[in-house]
Short mmCIF file of C-alpha atoms and ligand atoms in Angstrom, two decimals:
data_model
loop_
_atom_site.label_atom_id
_atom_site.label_comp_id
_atom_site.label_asym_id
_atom_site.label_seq_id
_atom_site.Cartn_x
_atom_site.Cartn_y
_atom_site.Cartn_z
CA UNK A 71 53.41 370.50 144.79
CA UNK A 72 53.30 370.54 140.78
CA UNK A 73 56.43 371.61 139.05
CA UNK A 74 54.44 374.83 137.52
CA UNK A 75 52.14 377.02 138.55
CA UNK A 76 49.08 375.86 136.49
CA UNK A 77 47.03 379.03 136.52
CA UNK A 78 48.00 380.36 133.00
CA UNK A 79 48.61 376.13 131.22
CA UNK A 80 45.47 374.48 129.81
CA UNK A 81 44.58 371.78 131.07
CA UNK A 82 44.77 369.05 129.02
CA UNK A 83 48.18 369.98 128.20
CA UNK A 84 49.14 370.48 131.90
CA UNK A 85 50.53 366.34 132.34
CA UNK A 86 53.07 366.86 129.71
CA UNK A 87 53.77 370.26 130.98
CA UNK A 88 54.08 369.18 134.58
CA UNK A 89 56.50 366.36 133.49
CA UNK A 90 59.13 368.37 131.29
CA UNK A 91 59.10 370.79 134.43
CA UNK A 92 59.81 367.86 136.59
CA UNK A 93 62.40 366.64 134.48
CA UNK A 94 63.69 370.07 133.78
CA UNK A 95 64.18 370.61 137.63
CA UNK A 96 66.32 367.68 137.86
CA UNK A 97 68.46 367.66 134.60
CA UNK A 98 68.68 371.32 136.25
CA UNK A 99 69.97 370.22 139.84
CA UNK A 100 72.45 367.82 137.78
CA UNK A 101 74.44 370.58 135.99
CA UNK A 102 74.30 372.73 138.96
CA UNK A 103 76.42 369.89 140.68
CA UNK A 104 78.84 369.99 137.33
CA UNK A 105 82.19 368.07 138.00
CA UNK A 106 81.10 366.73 141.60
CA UNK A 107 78.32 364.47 139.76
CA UNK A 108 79.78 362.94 136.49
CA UNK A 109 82.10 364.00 133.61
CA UNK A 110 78.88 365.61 131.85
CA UNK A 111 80.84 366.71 128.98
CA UNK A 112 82.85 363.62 128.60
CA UNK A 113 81.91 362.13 124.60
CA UNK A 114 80.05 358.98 124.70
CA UNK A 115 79.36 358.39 120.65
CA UNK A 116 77.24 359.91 117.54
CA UNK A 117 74.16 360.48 117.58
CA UNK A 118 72.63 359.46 113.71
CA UNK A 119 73.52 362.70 112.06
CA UNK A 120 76.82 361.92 112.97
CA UNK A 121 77.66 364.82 116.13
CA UNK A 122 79.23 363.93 118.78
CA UNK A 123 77.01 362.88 121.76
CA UNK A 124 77.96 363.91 125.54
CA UNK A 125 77.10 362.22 128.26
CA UNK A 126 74.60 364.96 129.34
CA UNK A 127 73.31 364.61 125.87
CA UNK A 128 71.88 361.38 126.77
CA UNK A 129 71.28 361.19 130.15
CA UNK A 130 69.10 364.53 129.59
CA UNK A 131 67.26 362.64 126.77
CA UNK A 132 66.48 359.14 128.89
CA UNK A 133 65.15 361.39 131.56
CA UNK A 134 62.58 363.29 129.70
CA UNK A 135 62.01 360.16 127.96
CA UNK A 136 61.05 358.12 131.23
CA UNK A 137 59.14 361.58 132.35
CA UNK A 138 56.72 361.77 129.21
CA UNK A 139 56.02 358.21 129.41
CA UNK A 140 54.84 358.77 133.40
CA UNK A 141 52.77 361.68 131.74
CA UNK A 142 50.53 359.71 128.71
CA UNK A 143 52.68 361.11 125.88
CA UNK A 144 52.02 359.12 122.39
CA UNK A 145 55.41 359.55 120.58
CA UNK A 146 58.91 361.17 121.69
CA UNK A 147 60.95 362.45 118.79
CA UNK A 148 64.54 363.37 120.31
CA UNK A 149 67.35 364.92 118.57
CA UNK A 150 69.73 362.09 120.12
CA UNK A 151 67.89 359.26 118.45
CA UNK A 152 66.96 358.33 114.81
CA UNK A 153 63.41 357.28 114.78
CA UNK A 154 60.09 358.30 116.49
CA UNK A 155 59.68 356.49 119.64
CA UNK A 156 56.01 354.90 121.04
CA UNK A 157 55.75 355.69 124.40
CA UNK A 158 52.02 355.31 125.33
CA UNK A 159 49.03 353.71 123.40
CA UNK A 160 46.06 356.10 123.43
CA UNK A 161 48.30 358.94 124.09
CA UNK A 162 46.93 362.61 123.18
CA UNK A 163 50.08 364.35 122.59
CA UNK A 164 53.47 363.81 120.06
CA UNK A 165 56.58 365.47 121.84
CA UNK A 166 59.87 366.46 119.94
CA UNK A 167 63.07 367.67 121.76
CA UNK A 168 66.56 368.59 121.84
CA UNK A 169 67.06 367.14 125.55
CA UNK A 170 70.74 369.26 125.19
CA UNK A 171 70.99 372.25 123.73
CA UNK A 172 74.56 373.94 123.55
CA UNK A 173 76.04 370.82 124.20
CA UNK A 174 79.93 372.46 123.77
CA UNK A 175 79.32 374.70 126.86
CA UNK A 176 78.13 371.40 128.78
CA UNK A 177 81.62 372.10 130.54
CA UNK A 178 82.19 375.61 130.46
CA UNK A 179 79.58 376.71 132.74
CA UNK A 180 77.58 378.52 129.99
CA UNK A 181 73.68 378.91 129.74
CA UNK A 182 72.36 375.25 127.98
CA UNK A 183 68.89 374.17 127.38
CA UNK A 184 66.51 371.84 126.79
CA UNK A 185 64.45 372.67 123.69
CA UNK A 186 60.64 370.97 122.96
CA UNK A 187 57.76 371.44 120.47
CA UNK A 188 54.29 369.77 120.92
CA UNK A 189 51.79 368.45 118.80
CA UNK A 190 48.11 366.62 118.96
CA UNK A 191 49.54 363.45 117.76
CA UNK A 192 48.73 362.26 114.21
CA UNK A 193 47.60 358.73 113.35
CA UNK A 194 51.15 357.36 113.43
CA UNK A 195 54.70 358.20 114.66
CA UNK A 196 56.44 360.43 111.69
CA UNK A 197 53.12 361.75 110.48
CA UNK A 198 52.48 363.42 114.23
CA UNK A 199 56.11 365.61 113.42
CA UNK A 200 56.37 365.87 109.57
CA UNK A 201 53.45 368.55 109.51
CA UNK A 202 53.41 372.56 109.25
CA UNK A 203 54.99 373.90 111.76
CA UNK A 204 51.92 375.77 112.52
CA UNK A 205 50.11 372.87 113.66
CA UNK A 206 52.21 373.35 116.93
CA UNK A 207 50.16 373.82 120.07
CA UNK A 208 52.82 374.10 122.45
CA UNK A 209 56.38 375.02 122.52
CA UNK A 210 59.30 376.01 124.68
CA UNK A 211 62.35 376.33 126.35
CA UNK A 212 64.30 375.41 129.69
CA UNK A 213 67.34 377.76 130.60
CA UNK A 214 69.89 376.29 132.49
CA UNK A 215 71.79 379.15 133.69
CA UNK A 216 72.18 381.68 136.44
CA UNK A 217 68.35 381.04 137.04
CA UNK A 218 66.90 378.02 135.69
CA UNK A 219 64.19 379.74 133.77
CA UNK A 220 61.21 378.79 131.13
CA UNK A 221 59.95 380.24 128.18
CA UNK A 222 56.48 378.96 127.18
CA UNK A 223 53.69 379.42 124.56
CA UNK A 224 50.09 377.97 123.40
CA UNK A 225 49.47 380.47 120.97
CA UNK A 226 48.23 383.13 123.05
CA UNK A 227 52.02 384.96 123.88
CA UNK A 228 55.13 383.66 125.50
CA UNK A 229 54.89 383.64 129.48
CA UNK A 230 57.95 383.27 131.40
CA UNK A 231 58.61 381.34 134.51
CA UNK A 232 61.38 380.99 136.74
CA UNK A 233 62.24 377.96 138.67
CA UNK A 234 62.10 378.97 141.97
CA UNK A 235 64.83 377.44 144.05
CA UNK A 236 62.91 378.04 147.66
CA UNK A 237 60.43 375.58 146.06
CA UNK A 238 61.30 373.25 143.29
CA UNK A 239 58.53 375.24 141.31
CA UNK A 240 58.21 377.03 138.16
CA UNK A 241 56.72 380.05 139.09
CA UNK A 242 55.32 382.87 136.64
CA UNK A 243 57.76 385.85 136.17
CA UNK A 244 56.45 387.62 133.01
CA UNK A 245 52.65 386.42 131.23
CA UNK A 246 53.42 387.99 127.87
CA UNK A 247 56.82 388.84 127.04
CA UNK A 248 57.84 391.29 124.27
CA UNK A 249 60.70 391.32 122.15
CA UNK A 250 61.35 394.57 121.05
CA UNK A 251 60.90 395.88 117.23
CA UNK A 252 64.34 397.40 117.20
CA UNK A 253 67.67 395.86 117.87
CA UNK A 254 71.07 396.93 118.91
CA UNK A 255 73.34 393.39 118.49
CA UNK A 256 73.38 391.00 116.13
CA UNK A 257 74.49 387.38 116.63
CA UNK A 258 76.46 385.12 113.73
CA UNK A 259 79.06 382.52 114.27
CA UNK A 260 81.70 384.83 112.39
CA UNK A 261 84.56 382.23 111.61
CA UNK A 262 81.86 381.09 108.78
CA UNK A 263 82.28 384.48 107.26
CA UNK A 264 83.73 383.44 104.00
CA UNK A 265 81.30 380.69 103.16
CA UNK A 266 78.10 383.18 103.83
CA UNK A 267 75.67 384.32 100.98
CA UNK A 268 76.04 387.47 99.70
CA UNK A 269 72.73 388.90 101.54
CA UNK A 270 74.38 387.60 104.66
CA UNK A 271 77.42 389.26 103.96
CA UNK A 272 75.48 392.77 102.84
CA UNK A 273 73.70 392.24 106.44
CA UNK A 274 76.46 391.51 108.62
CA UNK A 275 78.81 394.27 106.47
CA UNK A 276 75.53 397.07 107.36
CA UNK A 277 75.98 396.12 110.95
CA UNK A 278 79.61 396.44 110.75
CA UNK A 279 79.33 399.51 109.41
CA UNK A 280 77.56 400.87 112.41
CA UNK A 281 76.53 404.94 112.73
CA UNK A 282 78.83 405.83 109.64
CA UNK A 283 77.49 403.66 107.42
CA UNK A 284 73.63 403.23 105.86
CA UNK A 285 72.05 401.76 109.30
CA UNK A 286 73.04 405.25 110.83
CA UNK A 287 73.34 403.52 114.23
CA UNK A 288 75.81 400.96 115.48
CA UNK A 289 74.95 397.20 116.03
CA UNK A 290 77.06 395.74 118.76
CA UNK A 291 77.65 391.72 118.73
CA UNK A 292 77.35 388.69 120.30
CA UNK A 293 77.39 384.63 120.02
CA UNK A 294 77.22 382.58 122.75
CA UNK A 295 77.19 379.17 121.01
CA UNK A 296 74.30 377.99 122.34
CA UNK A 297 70.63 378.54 121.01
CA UNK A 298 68.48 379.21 123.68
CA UNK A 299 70.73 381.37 125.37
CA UNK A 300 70.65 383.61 122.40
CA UNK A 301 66.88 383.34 121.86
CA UNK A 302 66.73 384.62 125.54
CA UNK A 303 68.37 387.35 125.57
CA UNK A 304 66.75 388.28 122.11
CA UNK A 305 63.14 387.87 123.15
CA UNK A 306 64.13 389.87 126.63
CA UNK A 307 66.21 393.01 125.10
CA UNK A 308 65.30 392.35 121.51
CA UNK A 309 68.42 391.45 118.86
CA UNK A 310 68.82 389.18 115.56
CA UNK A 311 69.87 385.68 114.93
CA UNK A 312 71.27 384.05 112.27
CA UNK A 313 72.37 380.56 111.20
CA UNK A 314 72.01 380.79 107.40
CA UNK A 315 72.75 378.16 105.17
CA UNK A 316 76.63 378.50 104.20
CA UNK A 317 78.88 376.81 101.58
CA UNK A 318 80.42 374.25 104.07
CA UNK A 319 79.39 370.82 102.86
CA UNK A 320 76.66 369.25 104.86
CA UNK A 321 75.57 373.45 106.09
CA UNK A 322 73.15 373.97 102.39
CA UNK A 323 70.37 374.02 104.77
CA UNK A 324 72.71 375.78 107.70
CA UNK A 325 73.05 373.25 111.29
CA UNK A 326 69.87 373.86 113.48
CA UNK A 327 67.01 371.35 113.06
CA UNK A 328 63.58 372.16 112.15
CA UNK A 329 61.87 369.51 114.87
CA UNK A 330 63.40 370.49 117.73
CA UNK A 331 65.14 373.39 117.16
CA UNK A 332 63.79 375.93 114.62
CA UNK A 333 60.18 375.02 114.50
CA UNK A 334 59.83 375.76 118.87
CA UNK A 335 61.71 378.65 118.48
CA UNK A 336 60.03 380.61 115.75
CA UNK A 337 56.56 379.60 117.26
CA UNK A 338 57.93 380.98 120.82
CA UNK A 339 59.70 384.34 118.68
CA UNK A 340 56.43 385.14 116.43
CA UNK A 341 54.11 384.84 120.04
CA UNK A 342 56.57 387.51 121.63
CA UNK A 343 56.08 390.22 118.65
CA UNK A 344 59.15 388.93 117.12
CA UNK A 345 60.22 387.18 113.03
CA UNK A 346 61.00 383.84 112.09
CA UNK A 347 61.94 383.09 108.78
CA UNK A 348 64.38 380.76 106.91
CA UNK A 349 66.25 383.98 105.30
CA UNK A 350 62.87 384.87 103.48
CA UNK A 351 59.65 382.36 104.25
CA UNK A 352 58.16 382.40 107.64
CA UNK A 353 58.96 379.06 109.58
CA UNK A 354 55.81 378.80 110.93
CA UNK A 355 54.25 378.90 107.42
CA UNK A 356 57.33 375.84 107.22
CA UNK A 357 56.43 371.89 106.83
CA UNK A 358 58.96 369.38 107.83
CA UNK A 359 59.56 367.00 105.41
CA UNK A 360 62.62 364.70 107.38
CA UNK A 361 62.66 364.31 111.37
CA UNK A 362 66.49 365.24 111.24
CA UNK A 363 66.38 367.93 108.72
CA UNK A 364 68.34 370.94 109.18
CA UNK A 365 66.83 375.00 108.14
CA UNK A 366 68.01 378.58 107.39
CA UNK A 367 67.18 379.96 110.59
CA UNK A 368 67.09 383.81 111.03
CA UNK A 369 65.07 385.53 113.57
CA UNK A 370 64.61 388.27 116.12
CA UNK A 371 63.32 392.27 115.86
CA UNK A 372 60.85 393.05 113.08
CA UNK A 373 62.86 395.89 111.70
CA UNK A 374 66.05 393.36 111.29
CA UNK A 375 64.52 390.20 110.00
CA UNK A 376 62.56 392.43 107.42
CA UNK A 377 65.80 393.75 106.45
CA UNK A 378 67.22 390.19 105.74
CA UNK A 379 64.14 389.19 104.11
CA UNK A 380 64.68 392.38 101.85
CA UNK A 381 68.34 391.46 101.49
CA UNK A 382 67.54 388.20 100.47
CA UNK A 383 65.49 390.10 97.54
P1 LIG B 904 73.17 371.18 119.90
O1 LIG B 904 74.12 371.50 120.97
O2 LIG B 904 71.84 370.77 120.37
O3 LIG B 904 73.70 370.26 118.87
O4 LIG B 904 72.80 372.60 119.21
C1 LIG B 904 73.34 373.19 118.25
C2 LIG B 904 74.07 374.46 118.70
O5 LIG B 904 74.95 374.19 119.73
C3 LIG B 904 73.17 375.63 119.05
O6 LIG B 904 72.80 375.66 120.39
C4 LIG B 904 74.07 376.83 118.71
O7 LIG B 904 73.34 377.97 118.36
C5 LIG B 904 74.87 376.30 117.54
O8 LIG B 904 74.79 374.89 117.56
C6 LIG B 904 76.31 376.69 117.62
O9 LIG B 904 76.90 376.32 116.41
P2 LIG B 904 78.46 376.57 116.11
O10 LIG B 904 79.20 375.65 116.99
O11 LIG B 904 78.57 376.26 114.64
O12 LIG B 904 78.71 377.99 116.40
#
């Protein structure tokens, strides 16, 4: 039985599909085991930007190494490791992921992920990845949480699947989700508060502000600490994200990576009805320039990310 339903996947891309699902399934059986398996959380080193790696971190990336290799893939770009790596000569396809997402609520029993972005791949390893984000024809994510769900796009809308446990199968759940235009939380890691911008400040101080104040309504809040449990709930009930660029040293260009973090999720945001920007540019309009490097990312409900944009002036 394939690991997705392959009605709604085209399919030339369905091999690479089929294998993240695969691997999905079982990095998803893994955590579901938690402490009765291995210390998943334990640290086991750096990775070459210098976080600290867990031992999910890298099991999760040699798994959907070995599975994109079994499925043709030309090059693997992974958040855990430097360069580009060759799997297959004559390979259609150039995958980048973050095998971990969330990896500090590895062992806290909070939603993680596994993050990826697909391109036709380019005549050689860095030039299949440092391209306009646009060039993307496939992105998504894998939800390891109460359900082990995936978020998918081509282009053509974000379908949802759930990984049905009866099975061992994605299955379809939703063929075109829709993030809502209008929002009513807002989502910030707040302890950065005094190193934010001032149109990050003005934004977060309107929300704050609530029904008394100029946004006549309140905004309530959340931050979960992990990416694609935020992006979930924001493409499902709608909602605004930010991880701006603060005055920490090393956070100019704010934490998440434009590979295999921002790039996916914008693509996977804009194909629900949602915005994507950097604080004011579009990240699909976006080029990445260094595998590792790290963007602005704001996104979420039209109304909101317009307001940021305007903000931003
Ligand atoms: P990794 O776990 O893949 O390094 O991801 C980064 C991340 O954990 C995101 O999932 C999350 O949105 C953000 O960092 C949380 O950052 P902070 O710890 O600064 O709140």
């Amino acid at each position: 039985m394939p690991a997705i339903d392959p009605a709604h996947i085209p399919a030339k891309l369905f091999p690479v599909i089929d294998a993240l699902c695969t691997t999905g399934a079982e990095v998803s059986r893994i955590i579901a085991r938690g402490p009765l398996g291995q210390a998943l959380g334990a640290g086991v080193g750096e990775n070459s930007d210098g976080d600290q790696q867990k031992a999910l971190d890298v099991l999760a990336d040699e798994m959907f190494e070995a599975g994109l290799r079994g499925a043709g893939v030309r090059y693997y770009a992974s958040e855990e490791q430097e360069e580009v790596l060759s799997l297959v000569e004559g390979g259609t396809y150039a995958v980048a992921a973050d095998p971990l997402d969330g990896s500090s609520n590895i062992d806290v029993n909070v939603t993680i992920g596994t993050i990826f972005s697909i391109f036709e791949a380019a005549g050689d390893a860095n030039a299949s990845f440092l391209r306009p984000a646009s060039e993307q024809v496939a992105a998504g994510y894998i939800a390891y949480g109460p359900q082990c769900l995936l978020a998918l796009t081509f282009g053509e809308g974000t379908q949802l699947y759930v990984l049905d446990p009866e099975t061992g199968s994605f299955a379809l759940a939703e063929a075109k989700m829709s993030l809502p235009e209008a929002a009513k939380e807002f989502s910030i890691n707040a302890s950065n508060r005094r190193h934010w911008t001032p149109p990050v400040l003005a934004y977060v101080e309107e929300n704050e502000a609530g029904a008394e104040g100029a946004k006549g309504r309140n905004m309530n809040f959340r931050w979960v600490g992990s990416l694609v449990a935020e992006t979930h709930r924001i493409l499902t009930r709608g909602g605004t994200f930010l991880y701006p660029s603060d005055a920490r040293p090393g956070y100019e260009s704010g934490r998440l990576r434009m590979v295999y973090e921002v790039a996916p999720m914008a693509f996977l945001v804009e194909q629900a009805g949602g915005l994507a920007t950097d604080g004011t540019t579009p990240i699909m309009a976006l080029t990445a320039e260094k595998l590792h490097e790290r963007r602005p990312f704001v996104f979420g409900s039209r109304q909101e990310v317009e307001r940021i944009t305007e903000l931003h002036g």
